[in-house]
Tab-separated table of C-alpha atoms and ligand atoms in Angstrom:
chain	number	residue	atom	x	y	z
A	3	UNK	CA	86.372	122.881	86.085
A	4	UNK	CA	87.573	119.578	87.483
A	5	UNK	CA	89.602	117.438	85.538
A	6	UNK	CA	87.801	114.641	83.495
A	7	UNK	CA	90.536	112.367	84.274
A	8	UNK	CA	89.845	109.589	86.869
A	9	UNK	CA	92.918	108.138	87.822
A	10	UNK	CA	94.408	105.515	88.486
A	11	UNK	CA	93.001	102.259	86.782
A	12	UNK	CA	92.856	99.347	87.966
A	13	UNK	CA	95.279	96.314	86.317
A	14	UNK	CA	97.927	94.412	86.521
A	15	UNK	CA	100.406	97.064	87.793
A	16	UNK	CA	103.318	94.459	89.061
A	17	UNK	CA	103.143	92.943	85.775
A	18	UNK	CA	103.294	95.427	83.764
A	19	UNK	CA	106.557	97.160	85.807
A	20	UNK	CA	108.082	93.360	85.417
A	21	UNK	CA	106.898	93.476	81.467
A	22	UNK	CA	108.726	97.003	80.964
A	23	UNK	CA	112.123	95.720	82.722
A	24	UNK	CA	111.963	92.780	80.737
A	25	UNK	CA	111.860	95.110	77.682
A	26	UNK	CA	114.901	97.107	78.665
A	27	UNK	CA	112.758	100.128	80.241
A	28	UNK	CA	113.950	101.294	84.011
A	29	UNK	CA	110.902	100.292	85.551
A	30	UNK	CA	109.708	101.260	88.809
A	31	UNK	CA	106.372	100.803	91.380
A	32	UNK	CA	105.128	102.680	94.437
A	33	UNK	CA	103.864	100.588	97.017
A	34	UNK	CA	100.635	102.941	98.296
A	35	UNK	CA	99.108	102.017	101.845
A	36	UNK	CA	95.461	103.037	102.766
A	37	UNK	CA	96.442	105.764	105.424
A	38	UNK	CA	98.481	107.145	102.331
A	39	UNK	CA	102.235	106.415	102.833
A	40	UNK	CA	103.647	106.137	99.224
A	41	UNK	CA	107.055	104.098	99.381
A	42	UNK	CA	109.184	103.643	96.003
A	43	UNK	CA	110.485	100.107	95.045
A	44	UNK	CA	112.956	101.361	92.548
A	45	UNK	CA	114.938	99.627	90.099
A	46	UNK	CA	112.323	96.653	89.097
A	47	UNK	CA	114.635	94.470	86.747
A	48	UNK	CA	117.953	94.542	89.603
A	49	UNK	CA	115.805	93.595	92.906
A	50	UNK	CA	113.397	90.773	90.838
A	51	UNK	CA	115.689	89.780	87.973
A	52	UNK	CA	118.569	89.410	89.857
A	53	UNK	CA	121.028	86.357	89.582
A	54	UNK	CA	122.168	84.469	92.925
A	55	UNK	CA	125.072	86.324	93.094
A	56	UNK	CA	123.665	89.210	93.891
A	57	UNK	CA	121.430	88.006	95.923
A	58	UNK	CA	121.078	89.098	99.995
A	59	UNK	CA	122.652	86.436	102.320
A	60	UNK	CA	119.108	86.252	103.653
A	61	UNK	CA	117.583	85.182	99.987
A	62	UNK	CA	120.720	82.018	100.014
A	63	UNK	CA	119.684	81.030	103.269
A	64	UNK	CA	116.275	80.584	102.837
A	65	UNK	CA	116.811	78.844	99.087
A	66	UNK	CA	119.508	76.397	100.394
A	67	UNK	CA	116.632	74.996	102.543
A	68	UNK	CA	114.137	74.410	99.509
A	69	UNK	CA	114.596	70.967	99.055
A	70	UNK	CA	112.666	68.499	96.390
A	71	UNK	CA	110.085	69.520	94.012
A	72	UNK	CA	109.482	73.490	94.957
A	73	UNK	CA	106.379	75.750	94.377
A	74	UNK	CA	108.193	79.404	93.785
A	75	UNK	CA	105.508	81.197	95.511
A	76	UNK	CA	104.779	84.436	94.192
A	77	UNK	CA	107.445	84.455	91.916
A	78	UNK	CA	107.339	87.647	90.506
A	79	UNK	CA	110.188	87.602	87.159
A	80	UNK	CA	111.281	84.265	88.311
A	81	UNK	CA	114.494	85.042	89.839
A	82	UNK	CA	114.048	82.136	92.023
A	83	UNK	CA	112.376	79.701	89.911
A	84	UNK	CA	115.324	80.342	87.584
A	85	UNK	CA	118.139	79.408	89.720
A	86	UNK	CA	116.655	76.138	90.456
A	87	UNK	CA	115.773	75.031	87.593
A	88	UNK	CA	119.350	75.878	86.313
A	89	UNK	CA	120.160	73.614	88.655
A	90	UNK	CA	118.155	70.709	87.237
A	91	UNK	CA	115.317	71.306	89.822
A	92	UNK	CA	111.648	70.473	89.274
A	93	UNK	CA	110.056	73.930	90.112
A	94	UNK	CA	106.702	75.823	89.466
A	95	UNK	CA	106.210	79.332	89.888
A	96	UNK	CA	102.880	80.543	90.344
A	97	UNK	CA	101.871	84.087	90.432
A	98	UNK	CA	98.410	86.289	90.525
A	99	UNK	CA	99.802	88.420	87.988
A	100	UNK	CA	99.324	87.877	84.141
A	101	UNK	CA	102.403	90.192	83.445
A	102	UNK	CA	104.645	88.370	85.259
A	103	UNK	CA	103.787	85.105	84.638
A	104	UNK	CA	103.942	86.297	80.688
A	105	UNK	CA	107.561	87.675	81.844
A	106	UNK	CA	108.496	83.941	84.089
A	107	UNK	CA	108.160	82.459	80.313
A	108	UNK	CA	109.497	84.907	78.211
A	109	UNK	CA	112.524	84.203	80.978
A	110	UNK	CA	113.049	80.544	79.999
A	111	UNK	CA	110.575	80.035	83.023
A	112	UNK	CA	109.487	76.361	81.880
A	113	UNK	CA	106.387	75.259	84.118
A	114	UNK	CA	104.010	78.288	85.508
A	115	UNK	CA	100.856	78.409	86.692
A	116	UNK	CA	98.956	81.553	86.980
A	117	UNK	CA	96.523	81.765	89.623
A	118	UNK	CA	96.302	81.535	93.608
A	119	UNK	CA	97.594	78.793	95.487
A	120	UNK	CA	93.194	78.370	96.249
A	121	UNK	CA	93.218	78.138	92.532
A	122	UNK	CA	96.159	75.656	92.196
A	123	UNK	CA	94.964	72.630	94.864
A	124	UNK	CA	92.529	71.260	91.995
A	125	UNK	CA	95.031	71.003	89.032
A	126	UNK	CA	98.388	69.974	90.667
A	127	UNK	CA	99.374	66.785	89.789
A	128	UNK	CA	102.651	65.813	92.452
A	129	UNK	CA	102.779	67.144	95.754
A	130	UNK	CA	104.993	70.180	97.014
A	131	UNK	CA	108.370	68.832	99.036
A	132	UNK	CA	109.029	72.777	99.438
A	133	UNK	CA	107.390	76.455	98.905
A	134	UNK	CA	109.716	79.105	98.470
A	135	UNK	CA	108.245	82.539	99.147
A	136	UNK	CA	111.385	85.103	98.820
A	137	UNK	CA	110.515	88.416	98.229
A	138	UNK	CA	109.216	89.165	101.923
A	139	UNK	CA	106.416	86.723	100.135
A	140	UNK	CA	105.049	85.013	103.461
A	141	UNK	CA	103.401	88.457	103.580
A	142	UNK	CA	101.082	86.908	101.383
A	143	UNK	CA	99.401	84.906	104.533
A	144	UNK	CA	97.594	88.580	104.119
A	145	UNK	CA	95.885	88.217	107.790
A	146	UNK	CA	95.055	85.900	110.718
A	147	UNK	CA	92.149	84.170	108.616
A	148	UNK	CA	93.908	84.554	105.371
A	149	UNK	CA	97.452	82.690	107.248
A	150	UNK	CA	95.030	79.913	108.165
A	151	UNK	CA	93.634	79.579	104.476
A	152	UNK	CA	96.899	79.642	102.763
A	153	UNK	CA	98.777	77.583	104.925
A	154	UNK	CA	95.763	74.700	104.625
A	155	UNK	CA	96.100	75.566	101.256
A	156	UNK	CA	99.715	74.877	100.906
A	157	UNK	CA	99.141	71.335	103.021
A	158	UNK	CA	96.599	70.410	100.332
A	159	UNK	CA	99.338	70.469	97.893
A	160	UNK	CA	102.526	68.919	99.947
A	161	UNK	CA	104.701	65.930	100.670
A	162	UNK	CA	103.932	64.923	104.425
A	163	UNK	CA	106.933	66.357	105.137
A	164	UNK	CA	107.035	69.613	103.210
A	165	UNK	CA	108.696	72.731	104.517
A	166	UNK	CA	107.435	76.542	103.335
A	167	UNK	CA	110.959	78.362	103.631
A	168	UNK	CA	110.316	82.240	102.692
A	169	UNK	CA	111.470	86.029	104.183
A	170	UNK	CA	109.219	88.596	105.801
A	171	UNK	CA	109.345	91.414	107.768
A	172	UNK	CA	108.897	92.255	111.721
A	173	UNK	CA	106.550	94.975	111.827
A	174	UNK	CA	107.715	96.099	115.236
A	175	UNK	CA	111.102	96.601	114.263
A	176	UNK	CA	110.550	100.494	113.788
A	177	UNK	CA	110.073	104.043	115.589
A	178	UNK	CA	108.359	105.281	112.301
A	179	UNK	CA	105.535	107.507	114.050
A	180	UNK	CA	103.060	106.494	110.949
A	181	UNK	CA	103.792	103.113	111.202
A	182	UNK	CA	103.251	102.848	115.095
A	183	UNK	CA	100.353	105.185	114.418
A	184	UNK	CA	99.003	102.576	112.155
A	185	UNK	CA	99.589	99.457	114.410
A	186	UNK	CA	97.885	101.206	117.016
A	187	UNK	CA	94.611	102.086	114.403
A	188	UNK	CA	95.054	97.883	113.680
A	189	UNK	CA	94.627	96.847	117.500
A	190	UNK	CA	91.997	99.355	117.684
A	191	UNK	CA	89.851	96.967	115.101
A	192	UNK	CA	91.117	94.296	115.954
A	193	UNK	CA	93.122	93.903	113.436
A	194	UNK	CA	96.731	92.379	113.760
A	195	UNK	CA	99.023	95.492	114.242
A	196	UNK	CA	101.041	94.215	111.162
A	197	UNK	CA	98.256	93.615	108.527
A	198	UNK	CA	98.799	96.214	106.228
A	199	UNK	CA	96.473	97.308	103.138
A	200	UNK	CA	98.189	98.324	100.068
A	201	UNK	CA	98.053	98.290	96.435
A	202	UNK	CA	100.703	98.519	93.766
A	203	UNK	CA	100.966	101.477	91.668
A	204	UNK	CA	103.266	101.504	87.931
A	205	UNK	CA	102.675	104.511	85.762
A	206	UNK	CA	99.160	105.558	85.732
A	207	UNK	CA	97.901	101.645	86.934
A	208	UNK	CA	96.792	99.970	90.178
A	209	UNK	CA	96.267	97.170	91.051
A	210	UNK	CA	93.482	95.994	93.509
A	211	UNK	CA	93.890	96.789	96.993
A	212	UNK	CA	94.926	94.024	99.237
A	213	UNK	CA	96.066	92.886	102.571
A	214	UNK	CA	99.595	91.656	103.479
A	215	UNK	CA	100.625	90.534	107.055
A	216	UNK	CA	104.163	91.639	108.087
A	217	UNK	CA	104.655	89.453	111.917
A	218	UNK	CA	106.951	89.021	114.516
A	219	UNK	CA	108.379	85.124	114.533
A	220	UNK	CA	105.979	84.695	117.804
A	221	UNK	CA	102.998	85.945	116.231
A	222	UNK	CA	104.118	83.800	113.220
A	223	UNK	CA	104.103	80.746	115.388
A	224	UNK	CA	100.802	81.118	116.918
A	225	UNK	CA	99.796	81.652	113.270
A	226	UNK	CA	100.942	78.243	112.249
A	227	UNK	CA	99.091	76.668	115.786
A	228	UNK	CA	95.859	75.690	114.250
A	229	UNK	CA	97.651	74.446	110.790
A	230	UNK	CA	100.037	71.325	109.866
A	231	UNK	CA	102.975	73.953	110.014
A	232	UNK	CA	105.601	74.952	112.857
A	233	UNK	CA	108.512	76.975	113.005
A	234	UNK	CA	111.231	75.065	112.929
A	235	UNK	CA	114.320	77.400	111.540
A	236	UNK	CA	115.114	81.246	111.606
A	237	UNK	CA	117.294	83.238	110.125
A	238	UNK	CA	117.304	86.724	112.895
A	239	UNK	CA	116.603	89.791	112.263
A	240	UNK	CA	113.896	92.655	111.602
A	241	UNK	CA	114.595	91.364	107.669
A	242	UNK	CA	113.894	87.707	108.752
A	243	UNK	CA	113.321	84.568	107.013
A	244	UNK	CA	111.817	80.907	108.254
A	245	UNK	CA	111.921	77.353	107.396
A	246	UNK	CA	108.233	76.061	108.594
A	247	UNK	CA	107.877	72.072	108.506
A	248	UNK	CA	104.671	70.016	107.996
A	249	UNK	CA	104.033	68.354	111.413
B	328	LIG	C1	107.598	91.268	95.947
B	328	LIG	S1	107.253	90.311	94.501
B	328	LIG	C2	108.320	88.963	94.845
B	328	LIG	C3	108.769	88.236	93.597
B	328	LIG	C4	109.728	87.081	93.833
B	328	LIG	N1	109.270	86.149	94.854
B	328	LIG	C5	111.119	87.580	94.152
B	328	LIG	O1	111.531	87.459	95.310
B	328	LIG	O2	111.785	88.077	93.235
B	328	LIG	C6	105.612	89.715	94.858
B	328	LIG	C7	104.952	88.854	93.777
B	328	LIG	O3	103.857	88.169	94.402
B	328	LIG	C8	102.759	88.164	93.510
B	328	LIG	N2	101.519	87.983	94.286
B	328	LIG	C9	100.807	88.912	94.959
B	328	LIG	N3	99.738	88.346	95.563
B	328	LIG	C10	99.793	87.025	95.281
B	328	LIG	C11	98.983	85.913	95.633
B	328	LIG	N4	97.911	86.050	96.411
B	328	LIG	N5	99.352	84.692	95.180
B	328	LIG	C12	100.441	84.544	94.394
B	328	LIG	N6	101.246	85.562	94.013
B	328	LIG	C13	100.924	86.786	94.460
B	328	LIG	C14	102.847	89.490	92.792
B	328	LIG	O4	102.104	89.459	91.586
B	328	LIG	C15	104.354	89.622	92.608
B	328	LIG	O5	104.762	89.053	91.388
């Protein structure tokens, strides 16, 4: 007989792996794509709770160019959001996840918003000077119509001047049969070789499946083409991070 059990439901998986390291737990997630490659993200609490100090040179660079009043995009436990406001910074982090915005204030986390940045352009009162999106976050521009949408997005809530300064992740940077196996299945749609659909799995949870977008810095600048962002600074390599400025 087959089992009864269907499995696994849908939540707030993130949130509830950041809830659990907040509580002391080892906490870990599975990042699940749709062709089936299940990749651990172990040790929840060190990689997103982390203080600066242990922190990746590539995480300093890109937070030593966040200048003014900063949007901690994504923020996840609020590692970020954290340091600056330690350091007498006006900062916001905004995340999609109830859990971890629950775990931002339990933190000392002092303004958050949950929601999407779509969600965000109505109720922000002072424009943006920077958006920090560490955490490989600019993944979150999710696809070549989704990059368009956030990016507006992000204008709608900036100085004239702003700069989005986050890390991501060059896609071609591997000889990973599946993944060239899966780039080649994206071009075959039409899709950009680097969008990739995954969800985020915690014990027996799920969350929805989305789309993140893991580019080259090219394909990132033709991204930016039709918005009121360029590429302006880079910190190399296949773990990469950008400053983009408001033009
Ligand atoms: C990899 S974690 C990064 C956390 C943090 N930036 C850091 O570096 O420690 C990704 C975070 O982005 C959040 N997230 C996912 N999709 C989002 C969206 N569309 N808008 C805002 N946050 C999102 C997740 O809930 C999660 O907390």
């Amino acid at each position: 007989m087959p089992s009864p059990v269907v499995a696994p439901a849908e939540g707030d998986a993130w949130g509830q792996a950041l809830l659990a390291a907040v509580d002391g737990h080892d906490s870990v997630i599975m990042v699940e794509r749709d062709d089936g490659l299940i990749e651990p993200d172990l040790f929840v609490a060190r990689n997103y709770f982390g203080e600066p100090d242990s922190w990746s040179d590539r995480d300093h660079w890109a937070i030593e160019r966040a200048v003014g009043r900063v949007l901690d995009l994504g923020a996840g436990g609020g590692r970020a959001t954290l340091a600056l406001q330690t350091a007498g910074r006006d900062v916001v982090a905004l995340d999609v996840s109830p859990g971890a915005i629950e775990v931002c204030r339990r933190r000392g986390v002092q303004q958050c918003f949950l929601g999407s940045v779509d969600d965000f352009v109505d109720t922000n009162p002072t424009p943006f000077d920077s958006t920090l999106a560490l955490g490989n976050n600019l993944g979150l521009l999710g696809s070549r119509t989704g990059a368009s949408r956030l990016l507006n997005a992000l204008a709608a809530i900036s100085t004239s001047d702003a700069v989005v300064v986050g890390t991501g992740l060059d896609p071609y940077a591997t000889d990973d049969p599946l993944h060239l196996a899966y780039h080649e299945a994206n071009r075959r749609v039409g899709r950009s070789p680097g969008q990739v659909t995954i969800r985020v799995r915690h014990r027996a949870l799920a969350t929805p499946w989305f789309d993140m977008l893991w580019c080259s810095i090219a394909e990132l600048a033709e991204l930016c083409e039709p918005t009121p962002w360029r590429v302006v600074d880079v910190y190399p390599g296949p773990l990469y991070a950008v400053v983009l400025r408001r033009v």
